[in-house]
Coordinates of C-alpha atoms (C1' of nucleotides) in Angstrom, one line a residue:
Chain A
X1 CA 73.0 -138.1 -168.8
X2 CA 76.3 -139.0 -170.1
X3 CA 75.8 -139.2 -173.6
X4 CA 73.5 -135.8 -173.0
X5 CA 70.5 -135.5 -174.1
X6 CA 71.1 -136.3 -177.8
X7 CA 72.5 -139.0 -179.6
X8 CA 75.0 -141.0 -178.3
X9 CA 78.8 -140.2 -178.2
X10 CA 80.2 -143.3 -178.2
X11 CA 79.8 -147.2 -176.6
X12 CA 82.5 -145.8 -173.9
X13 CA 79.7 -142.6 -172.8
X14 CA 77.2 -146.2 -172.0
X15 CA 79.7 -147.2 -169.8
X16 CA 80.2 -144.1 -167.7
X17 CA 76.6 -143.6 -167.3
X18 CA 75.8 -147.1 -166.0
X19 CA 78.9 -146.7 -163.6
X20 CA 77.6 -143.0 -162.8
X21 CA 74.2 -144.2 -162.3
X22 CA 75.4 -146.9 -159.8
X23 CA 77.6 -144.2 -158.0
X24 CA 74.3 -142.4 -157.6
X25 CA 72.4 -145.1 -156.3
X26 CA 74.7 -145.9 -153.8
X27 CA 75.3 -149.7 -155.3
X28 CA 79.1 -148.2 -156.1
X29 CA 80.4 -146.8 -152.7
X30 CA 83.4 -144.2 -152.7
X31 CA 86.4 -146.0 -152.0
X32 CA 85.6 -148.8 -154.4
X33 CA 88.3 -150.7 -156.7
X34 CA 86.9 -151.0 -160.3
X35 CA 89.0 -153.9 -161.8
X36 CA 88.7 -153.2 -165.5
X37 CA 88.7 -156.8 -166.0
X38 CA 85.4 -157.5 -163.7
X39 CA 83.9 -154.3 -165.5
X40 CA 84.8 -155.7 -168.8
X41 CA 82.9 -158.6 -168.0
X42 CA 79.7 -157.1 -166.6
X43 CA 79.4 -154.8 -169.0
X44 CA 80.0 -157.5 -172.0
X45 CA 82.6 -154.8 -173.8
X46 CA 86.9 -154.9 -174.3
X47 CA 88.8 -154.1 -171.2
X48 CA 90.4 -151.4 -173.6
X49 CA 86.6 -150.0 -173.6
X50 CA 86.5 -149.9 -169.8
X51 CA 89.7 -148.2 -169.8
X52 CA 88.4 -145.7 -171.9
X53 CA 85.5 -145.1 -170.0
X54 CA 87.3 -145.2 -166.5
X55 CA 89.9 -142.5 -168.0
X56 CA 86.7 -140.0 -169.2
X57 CA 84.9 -140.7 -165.8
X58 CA 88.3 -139.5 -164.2
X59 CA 88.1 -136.6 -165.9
X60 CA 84.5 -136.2 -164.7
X61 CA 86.5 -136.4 -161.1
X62 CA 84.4 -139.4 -160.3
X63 CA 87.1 -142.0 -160.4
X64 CA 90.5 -141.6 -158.8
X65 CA 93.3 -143.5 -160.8
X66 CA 96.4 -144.5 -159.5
X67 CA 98.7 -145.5 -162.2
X68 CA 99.9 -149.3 -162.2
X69 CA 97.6 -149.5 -159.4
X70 CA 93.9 -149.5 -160.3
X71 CA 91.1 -147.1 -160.6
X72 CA 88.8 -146.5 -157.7
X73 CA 85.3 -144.4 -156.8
X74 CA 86.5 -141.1 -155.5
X75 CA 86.4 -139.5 -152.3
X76 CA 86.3 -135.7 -152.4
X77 CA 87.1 -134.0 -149.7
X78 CA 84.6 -131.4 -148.0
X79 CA 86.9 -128.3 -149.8
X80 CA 86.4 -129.7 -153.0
X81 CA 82.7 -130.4 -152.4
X82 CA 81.9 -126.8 -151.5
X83 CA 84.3 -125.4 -154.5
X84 CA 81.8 -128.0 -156.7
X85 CA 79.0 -126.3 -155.4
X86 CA 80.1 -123.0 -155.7
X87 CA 81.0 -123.0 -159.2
X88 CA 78.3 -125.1 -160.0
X89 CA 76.2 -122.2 -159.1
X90 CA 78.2 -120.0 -161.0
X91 CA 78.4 -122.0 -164.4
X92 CA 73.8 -122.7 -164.1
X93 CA 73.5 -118.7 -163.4
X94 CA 75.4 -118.2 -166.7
X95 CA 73.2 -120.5 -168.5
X96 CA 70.1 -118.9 -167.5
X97 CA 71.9 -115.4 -168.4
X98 CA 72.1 -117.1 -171.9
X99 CA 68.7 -118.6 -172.0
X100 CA 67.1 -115.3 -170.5
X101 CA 69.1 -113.1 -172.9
X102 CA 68.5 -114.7 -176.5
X103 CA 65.6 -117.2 -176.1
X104 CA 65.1 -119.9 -178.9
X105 CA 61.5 -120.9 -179.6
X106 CA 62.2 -124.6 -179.6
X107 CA 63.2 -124.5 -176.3
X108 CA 60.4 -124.4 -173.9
X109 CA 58.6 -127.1 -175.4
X110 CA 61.8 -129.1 -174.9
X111 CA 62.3 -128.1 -171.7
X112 CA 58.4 -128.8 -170.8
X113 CA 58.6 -132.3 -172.8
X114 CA 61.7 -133.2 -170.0
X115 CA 60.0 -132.2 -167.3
X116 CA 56.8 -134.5 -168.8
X117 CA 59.1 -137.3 -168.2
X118 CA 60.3 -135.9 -164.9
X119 CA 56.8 -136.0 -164.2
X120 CA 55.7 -139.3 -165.2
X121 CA 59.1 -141.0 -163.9
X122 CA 58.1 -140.1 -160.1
X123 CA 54.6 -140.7 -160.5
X124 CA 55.8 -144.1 -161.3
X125 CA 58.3 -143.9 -158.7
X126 CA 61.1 -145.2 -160.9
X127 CA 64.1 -144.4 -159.1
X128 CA 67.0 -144.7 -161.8
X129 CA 64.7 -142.6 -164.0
X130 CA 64.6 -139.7 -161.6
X131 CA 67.8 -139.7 -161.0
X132 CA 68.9 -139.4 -165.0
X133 CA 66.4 -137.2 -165.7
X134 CA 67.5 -135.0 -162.8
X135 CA 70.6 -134.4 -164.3
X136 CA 69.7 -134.3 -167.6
X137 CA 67.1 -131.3 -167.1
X138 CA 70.3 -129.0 -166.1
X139 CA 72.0 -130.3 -168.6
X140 CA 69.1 -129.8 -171.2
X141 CA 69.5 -125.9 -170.0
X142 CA 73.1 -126.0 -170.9
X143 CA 72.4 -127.4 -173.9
X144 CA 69.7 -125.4 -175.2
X145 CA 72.2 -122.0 -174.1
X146 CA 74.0 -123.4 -177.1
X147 CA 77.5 -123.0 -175.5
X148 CA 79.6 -126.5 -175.9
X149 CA 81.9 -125.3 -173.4
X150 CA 79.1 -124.7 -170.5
X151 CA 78.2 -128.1 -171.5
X152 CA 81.2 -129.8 -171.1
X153 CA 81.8 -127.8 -167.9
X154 CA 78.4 -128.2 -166.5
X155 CA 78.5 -132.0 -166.9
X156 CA 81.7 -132.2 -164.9
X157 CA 80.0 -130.4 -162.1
X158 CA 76.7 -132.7 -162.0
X159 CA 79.0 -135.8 -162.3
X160 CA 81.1 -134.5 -158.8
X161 CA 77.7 -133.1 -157.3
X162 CA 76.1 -136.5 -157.6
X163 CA 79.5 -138.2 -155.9
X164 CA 79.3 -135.6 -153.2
X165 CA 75.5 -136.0 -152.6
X166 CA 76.1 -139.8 -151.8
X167 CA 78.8 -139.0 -149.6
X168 CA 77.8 -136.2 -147.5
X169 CA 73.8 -136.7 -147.5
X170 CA 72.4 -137.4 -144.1
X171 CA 68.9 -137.9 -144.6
X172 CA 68.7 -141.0 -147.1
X173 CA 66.9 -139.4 -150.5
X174 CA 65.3 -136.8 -151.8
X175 CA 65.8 -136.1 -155.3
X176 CA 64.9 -132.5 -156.0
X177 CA 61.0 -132.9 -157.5
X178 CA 60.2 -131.9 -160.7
X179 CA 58.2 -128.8 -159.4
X180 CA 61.2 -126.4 -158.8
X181 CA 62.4 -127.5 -162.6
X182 CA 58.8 -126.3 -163.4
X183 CA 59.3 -123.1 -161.7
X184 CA 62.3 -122.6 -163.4
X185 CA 61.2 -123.1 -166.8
X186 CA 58.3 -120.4 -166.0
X187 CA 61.1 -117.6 -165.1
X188 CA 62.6 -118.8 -168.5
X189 CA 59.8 -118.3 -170.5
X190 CA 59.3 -115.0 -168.7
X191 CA 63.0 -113.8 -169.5
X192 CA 63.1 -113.3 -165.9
X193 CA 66.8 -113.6 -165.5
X194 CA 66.8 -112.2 -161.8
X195 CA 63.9 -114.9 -160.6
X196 CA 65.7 -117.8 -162.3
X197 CA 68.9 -117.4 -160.6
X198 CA 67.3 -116.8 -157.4
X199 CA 65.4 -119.9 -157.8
X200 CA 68.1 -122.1 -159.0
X201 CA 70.5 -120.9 -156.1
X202 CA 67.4 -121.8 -154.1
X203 CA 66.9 -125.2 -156.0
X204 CA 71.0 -126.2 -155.6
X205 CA 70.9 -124.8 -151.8
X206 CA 68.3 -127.3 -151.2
X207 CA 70.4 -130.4 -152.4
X208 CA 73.4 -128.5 -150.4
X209 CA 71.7 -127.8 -147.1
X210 CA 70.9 -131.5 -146.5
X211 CA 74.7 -132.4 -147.0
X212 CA 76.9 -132.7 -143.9
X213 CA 79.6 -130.7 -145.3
X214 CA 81.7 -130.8 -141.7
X215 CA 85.5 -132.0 -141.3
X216 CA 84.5 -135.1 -140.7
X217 CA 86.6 -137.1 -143.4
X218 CA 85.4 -140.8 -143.9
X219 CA 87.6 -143.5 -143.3
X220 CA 88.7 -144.4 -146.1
X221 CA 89.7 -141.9 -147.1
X222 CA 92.8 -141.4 -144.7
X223 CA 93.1 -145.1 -145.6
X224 CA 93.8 -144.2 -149.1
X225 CA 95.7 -141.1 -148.6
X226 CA 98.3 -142.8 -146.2
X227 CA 98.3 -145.5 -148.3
X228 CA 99.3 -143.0 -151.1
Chain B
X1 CA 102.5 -127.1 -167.2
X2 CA 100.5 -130.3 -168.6
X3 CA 102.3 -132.5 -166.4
X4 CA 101.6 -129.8 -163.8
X5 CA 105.0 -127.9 -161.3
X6 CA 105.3 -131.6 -160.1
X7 CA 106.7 -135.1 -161.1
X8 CA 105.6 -136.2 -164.9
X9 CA 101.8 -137.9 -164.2
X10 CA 102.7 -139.8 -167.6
X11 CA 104.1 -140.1 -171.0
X12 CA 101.1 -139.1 -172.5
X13 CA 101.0 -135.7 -170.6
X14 CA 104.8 -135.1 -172.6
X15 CA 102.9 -135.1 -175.5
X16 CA 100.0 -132.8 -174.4
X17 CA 102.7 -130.7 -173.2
X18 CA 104.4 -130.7 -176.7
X19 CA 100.9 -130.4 -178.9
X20 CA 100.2 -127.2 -176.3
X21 CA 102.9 -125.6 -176.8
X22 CA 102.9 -125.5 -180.7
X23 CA 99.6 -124.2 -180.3
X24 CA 100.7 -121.5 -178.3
X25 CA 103.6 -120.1 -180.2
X26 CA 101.3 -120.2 -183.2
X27 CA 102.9 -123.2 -185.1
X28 CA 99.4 -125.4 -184.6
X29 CA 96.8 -123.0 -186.4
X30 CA 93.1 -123.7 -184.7
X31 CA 91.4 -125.6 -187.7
X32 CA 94.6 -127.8 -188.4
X33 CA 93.8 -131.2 -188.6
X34 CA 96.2 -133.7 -186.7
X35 CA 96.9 -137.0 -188.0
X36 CA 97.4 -139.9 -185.2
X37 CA 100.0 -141.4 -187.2
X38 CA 101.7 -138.0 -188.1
X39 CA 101.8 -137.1 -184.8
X40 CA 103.1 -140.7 -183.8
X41 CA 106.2 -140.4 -186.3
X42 CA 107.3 -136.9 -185.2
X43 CA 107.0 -137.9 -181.5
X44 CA 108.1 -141.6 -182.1
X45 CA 105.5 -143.0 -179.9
X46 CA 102.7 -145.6 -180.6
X47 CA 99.6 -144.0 -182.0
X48 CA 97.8 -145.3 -178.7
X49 CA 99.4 -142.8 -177.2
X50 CA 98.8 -139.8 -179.1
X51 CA 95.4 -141.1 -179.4
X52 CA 95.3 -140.9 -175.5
X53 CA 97.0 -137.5 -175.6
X54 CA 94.8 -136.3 -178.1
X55 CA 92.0 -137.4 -175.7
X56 CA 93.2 -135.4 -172.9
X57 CA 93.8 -132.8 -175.2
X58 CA 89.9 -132.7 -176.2
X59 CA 88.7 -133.1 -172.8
X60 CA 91.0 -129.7 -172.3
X61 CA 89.1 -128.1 -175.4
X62 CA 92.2 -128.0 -177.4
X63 CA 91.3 -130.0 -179.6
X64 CA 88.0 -131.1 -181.2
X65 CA 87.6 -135.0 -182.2
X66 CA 85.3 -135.7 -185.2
X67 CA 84.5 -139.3 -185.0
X68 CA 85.7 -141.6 -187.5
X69 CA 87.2 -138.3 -188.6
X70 CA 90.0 -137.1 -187.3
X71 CA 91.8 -134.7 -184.5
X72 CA 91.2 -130.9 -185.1
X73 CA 93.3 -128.0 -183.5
X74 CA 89.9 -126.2 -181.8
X75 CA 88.2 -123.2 -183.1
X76 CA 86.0 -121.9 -179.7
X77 CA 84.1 -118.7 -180.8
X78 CA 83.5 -115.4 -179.1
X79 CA 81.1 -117.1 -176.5
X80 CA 82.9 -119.2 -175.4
X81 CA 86.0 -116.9 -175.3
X82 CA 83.9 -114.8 -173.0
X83 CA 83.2 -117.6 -170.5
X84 CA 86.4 -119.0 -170.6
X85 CA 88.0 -115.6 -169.1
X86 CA 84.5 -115.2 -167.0
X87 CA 85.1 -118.5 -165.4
X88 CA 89.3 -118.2 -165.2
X89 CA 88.6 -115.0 -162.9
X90 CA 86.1 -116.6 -160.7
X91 CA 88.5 -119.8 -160.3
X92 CA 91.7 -117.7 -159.6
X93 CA 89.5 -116.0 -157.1
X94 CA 89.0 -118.8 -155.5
X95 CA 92.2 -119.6 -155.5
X96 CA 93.4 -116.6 -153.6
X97 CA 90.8 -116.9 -151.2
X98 CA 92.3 -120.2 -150.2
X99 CA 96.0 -119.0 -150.3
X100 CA 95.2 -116.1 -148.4
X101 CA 93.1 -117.9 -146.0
X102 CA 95.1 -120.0 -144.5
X103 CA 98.8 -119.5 -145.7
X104 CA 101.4 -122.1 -145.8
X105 CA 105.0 -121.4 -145.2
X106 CA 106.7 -123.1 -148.0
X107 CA 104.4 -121.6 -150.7
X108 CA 106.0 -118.0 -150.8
X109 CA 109.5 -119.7 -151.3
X110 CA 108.2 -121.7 -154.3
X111 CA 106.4 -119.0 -155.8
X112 CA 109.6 -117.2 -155.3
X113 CA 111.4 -119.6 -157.2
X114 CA 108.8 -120.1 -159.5
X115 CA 109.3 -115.9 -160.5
X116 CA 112.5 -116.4 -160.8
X117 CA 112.4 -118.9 -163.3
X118 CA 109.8 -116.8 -165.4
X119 CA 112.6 -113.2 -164.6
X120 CA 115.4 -115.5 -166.0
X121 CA 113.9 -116.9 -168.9
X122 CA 112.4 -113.0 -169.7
X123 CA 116.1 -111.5 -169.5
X124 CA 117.3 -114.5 -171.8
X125 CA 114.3 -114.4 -174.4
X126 CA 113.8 -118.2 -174.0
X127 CA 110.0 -117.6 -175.7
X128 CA 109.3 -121.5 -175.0
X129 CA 110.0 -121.1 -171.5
X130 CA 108.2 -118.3 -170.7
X131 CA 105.1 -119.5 -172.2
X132 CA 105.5 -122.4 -170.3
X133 CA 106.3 -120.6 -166.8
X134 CA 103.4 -117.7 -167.6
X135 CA 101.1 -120.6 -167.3
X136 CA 102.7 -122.3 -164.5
X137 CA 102.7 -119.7 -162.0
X138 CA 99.2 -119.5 -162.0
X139 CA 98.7 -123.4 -161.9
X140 CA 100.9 -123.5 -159.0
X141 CA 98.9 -121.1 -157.0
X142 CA 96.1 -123.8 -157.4
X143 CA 98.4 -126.5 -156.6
X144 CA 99.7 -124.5 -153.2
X145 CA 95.8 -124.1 -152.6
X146 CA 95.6 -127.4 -152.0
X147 CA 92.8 -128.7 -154.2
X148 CA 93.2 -130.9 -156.6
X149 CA 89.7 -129.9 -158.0
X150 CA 90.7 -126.4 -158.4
X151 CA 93.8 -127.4 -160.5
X152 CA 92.0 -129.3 -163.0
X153 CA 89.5 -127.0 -163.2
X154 CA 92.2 -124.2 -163.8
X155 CA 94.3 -126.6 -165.9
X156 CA 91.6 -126.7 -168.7
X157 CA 90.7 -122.8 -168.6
X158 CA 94.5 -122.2 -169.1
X159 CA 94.6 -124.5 -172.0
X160 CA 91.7 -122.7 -173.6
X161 CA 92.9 -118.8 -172.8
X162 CA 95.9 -120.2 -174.4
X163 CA 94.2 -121.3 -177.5
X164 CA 91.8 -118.3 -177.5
X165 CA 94.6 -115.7 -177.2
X166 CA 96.4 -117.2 -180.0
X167 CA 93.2 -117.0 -182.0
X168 CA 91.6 -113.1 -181.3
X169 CA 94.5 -111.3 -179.9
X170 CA 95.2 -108.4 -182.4
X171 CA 98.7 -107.3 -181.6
X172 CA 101.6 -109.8 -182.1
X173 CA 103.0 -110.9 -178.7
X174 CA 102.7 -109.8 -175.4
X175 CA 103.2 -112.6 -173.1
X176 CA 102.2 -111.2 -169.2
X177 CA 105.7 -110.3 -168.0
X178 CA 106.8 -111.3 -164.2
X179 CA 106.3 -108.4 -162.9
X180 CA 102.3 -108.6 -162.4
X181 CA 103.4 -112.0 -160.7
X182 CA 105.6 -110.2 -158.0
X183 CA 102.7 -108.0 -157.0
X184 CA 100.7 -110.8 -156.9
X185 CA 103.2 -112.6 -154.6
X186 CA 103.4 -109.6 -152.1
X187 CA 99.5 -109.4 -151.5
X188 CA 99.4 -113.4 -151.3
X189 CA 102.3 -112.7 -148.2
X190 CA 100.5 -109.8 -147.0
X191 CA 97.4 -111.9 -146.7
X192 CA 95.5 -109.1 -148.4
X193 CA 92.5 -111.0 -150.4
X194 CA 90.6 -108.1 -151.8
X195 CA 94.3 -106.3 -153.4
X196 CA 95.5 -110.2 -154.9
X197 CA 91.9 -110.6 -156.1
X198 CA 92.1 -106.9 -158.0
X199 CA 95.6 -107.3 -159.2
X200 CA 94.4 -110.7 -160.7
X201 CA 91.6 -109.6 -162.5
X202 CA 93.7 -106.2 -163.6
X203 CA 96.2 -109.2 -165.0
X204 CA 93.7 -111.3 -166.8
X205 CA 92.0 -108.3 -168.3
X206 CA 95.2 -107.4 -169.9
X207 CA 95.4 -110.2 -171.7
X208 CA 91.6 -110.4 -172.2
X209 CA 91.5 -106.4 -173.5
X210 CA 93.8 -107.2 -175.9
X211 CA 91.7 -109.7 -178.2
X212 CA 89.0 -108.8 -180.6
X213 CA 86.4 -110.4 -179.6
X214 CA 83.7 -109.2 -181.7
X215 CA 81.5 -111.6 -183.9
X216 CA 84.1 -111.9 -186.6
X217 CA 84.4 -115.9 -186.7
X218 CA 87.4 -117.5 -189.0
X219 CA 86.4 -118.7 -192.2
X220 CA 87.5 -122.2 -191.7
X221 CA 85.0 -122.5 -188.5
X222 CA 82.0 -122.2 -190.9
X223 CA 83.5 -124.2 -193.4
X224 CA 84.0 -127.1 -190.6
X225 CA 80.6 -126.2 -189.0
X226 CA 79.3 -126.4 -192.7
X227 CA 80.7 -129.7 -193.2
X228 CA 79.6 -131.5 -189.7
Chain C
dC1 C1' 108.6 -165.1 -132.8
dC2 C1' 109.5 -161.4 -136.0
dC3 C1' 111.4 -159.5 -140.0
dA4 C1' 113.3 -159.4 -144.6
dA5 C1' 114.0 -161.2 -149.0
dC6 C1' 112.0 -163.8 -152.6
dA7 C1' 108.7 -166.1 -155.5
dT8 C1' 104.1 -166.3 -157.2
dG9 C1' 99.7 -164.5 -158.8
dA10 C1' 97.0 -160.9 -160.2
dT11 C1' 96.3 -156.5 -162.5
dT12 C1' 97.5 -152.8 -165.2
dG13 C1' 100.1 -150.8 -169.2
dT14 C1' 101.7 -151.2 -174.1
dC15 C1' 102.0 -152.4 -178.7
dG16 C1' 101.1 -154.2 -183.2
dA17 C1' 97.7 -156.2 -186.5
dC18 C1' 93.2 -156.3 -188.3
dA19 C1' 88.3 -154.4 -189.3
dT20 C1' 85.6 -150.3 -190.4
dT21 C1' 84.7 -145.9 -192.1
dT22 C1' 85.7 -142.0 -194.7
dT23 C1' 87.8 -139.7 -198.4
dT24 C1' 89.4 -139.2 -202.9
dG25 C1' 90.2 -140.4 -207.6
dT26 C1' 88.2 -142.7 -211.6
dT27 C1' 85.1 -144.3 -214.9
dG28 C1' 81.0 -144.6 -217.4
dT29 C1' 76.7 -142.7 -218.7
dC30 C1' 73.3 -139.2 -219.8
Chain D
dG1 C1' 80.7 -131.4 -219.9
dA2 C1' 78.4 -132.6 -215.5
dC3 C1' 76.8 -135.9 -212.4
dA4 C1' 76.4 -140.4 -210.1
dA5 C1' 78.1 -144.7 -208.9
dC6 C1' 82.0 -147.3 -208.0
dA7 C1' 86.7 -148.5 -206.5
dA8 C1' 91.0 -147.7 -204.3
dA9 C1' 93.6 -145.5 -200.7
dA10 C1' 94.2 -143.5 -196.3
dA11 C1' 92.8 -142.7 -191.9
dT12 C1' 90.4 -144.0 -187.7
dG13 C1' 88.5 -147.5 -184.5
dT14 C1' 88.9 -152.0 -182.2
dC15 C1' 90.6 -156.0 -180.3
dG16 C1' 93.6 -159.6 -178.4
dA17 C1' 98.2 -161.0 -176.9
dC18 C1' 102.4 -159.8 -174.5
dA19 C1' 105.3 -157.1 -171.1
dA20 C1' 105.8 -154.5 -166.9
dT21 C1' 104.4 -153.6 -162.4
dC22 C1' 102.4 -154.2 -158.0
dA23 C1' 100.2 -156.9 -154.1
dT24 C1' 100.3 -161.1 -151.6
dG25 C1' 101.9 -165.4 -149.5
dT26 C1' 105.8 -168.1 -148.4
dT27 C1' 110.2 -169.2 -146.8
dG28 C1' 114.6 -168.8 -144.6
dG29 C1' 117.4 -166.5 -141.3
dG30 C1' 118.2 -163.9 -137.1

DNA sequence: CCCAACATGATTGTCGACATTTTTGTTGTC
DNA sequence: GACAACAAAAATGTCGACAATCATGTTGGG
């Protein structure tokens, strides 16, 4: 997901998406301390490469960093969490608008070779799988729009969704199924710009609805903010 | 404005700060290439650190890193011009909703000062300063919103209007003069949404109507786009 | 017994030197 | 004279060691 769908960026994009793939499988709870030394050693790479990575997945606004003091998983707050949302509906219905507007012939076999592995990941039930693929199929969209900058934007927003899904999330899983990426690319392929928005702001609501988006702040959080 | 209204977040952000503003006033063309140790001589700092700025720089889209190639002032074309402003208005937006929402007593009095600032360096001419402070008021309206997520989000689409004005607008100057600020001011004290929310998209579409944003891309993007 | 000042350990921040890659200039051959 | 292969120079990328800072545990005084 990190390094997108292509080639890879860099050793420091492995990084983030192992630690971004633990954040979204819970083994990384908010709140966490990531000692850059520990990492270093887990991850069998410099601590200058960890500190790369942590200051990119900062960026991503999944790890907080408090200078001379550490780097931890971050907390959002329910404001910020409905502000991700929100925009994040925002930047995907501007994809589509692209995708819908000027469509590329390579692009809905792409799209249908991602969800292939969509497919075959939850037949198999692989968990890690379906979660990177997840993520990657919006990004794919983004990508195939052929705007860096809705990339770049769009991949900050799935990084903070992910975080917020872990936080707020009642009910223990659901990942969104592969069939409303199927219906979506079907609305593509149409140049149905009106049904693809409606049924990604349906597809996002769902993940949204099942959050518990009330005032009630963890914890740790207030730890870390009076701390701070 | 990099290290935000408030205390310095670093010595890094100095030179983000520094590398910004030369792009603004038109000393940094997009397209120039930027040498780490260059940039470490005329700064006298270690090249880690301009490395690190020029990191934060990229992950603002001011810059474009090539790897094992070198620092590049950023070239965005027309589409992603567009989005850019598309996405500054819907932030801001958001941003007045929350300032109109629920109001806070100290914010008037900084934005206040804050004008008064941008008024004096206006009536002295100070072009450095007023660059700065145009782009400050508006970061402090996120910052007196109260979330952090909205500032970074508005931080980076500042950094690119910047860039992009400098690169399509037509006419020489024209920096947003204070008095659009007041106005916005009085409807953020009068708690009237829908007037701040027109007078801020009347303000951005200013400086948006200005540019040429038609499909005539610089030379020197094709020749980089050629290269890579 | 509690609090403050200090000393220690752990962790982050910084810098300079070295390895790798790219670019450019040169040379030799066809 | 043009092109290709090679060599030298310059720039970026990487790493390890040292310095600065913060948290913790200890000790001495009130």
């Amino acid at each position: 997901m990190y390094q997108g769908t292509e080639a890879a960026v860099g050793p420091a994009a492995e990084i983030c998406e192992r630690i971004w793939l633990s954040i979204a499988e819970r083994r990384l709870r908010p709140g966490t301390r990531l000692k850059e030394e520990q990492l270093a050693e887990v991850f069998e790479v410099s601590r200058a490469r960890v500190r790369q990575a942590l200051a990119m997945l900062e960026s991503d606004g999944l790890v907080t960093i408090l200078p001379n003091r550490g780097a931890f998983v971050a907390e959002p707050g329910v404001h910020e969490a409905r502000d991700v949302f929100h925009f994040r509906r925002q930047v995907e219905a501007r994809v589509l608008e692209r995708l819908t507007d000027s469509i590329d012939e390579t692009a809905i076999p792409r799209l249908e070779a991602h969800l292939a592995l969509e497919r075959e990941a939850d037949a198999k039930g692989d968990k890690t799988a379906i979660i990177r693929l997840s993520g990657g199929f919006h990004l794919l969209l983004a990508e195939l729009s052929g705007s860096t900058f809705l990339v770049s934007m769009l991949r900050d927003l799935i990084s903070r969704s992910t975080l917020i899904a872990t936080m707020y999330r009642r009910q223990v899983d659901h990942n969104c199924g592969p069939d409303e990426h199927a219906a979506l690319i079907e609305a593509i392929r149409a140049s149905d710009l009106a049904e693809a928005v409606r049924l990604m702001d349906d597809h996002l609501c769902h993940v949204e609805d099942e959050l518990d988006l009330t005032e009630a702040v963890s914890v740790l959080r207030d730890l870390r903010e009076a701390l701070v």
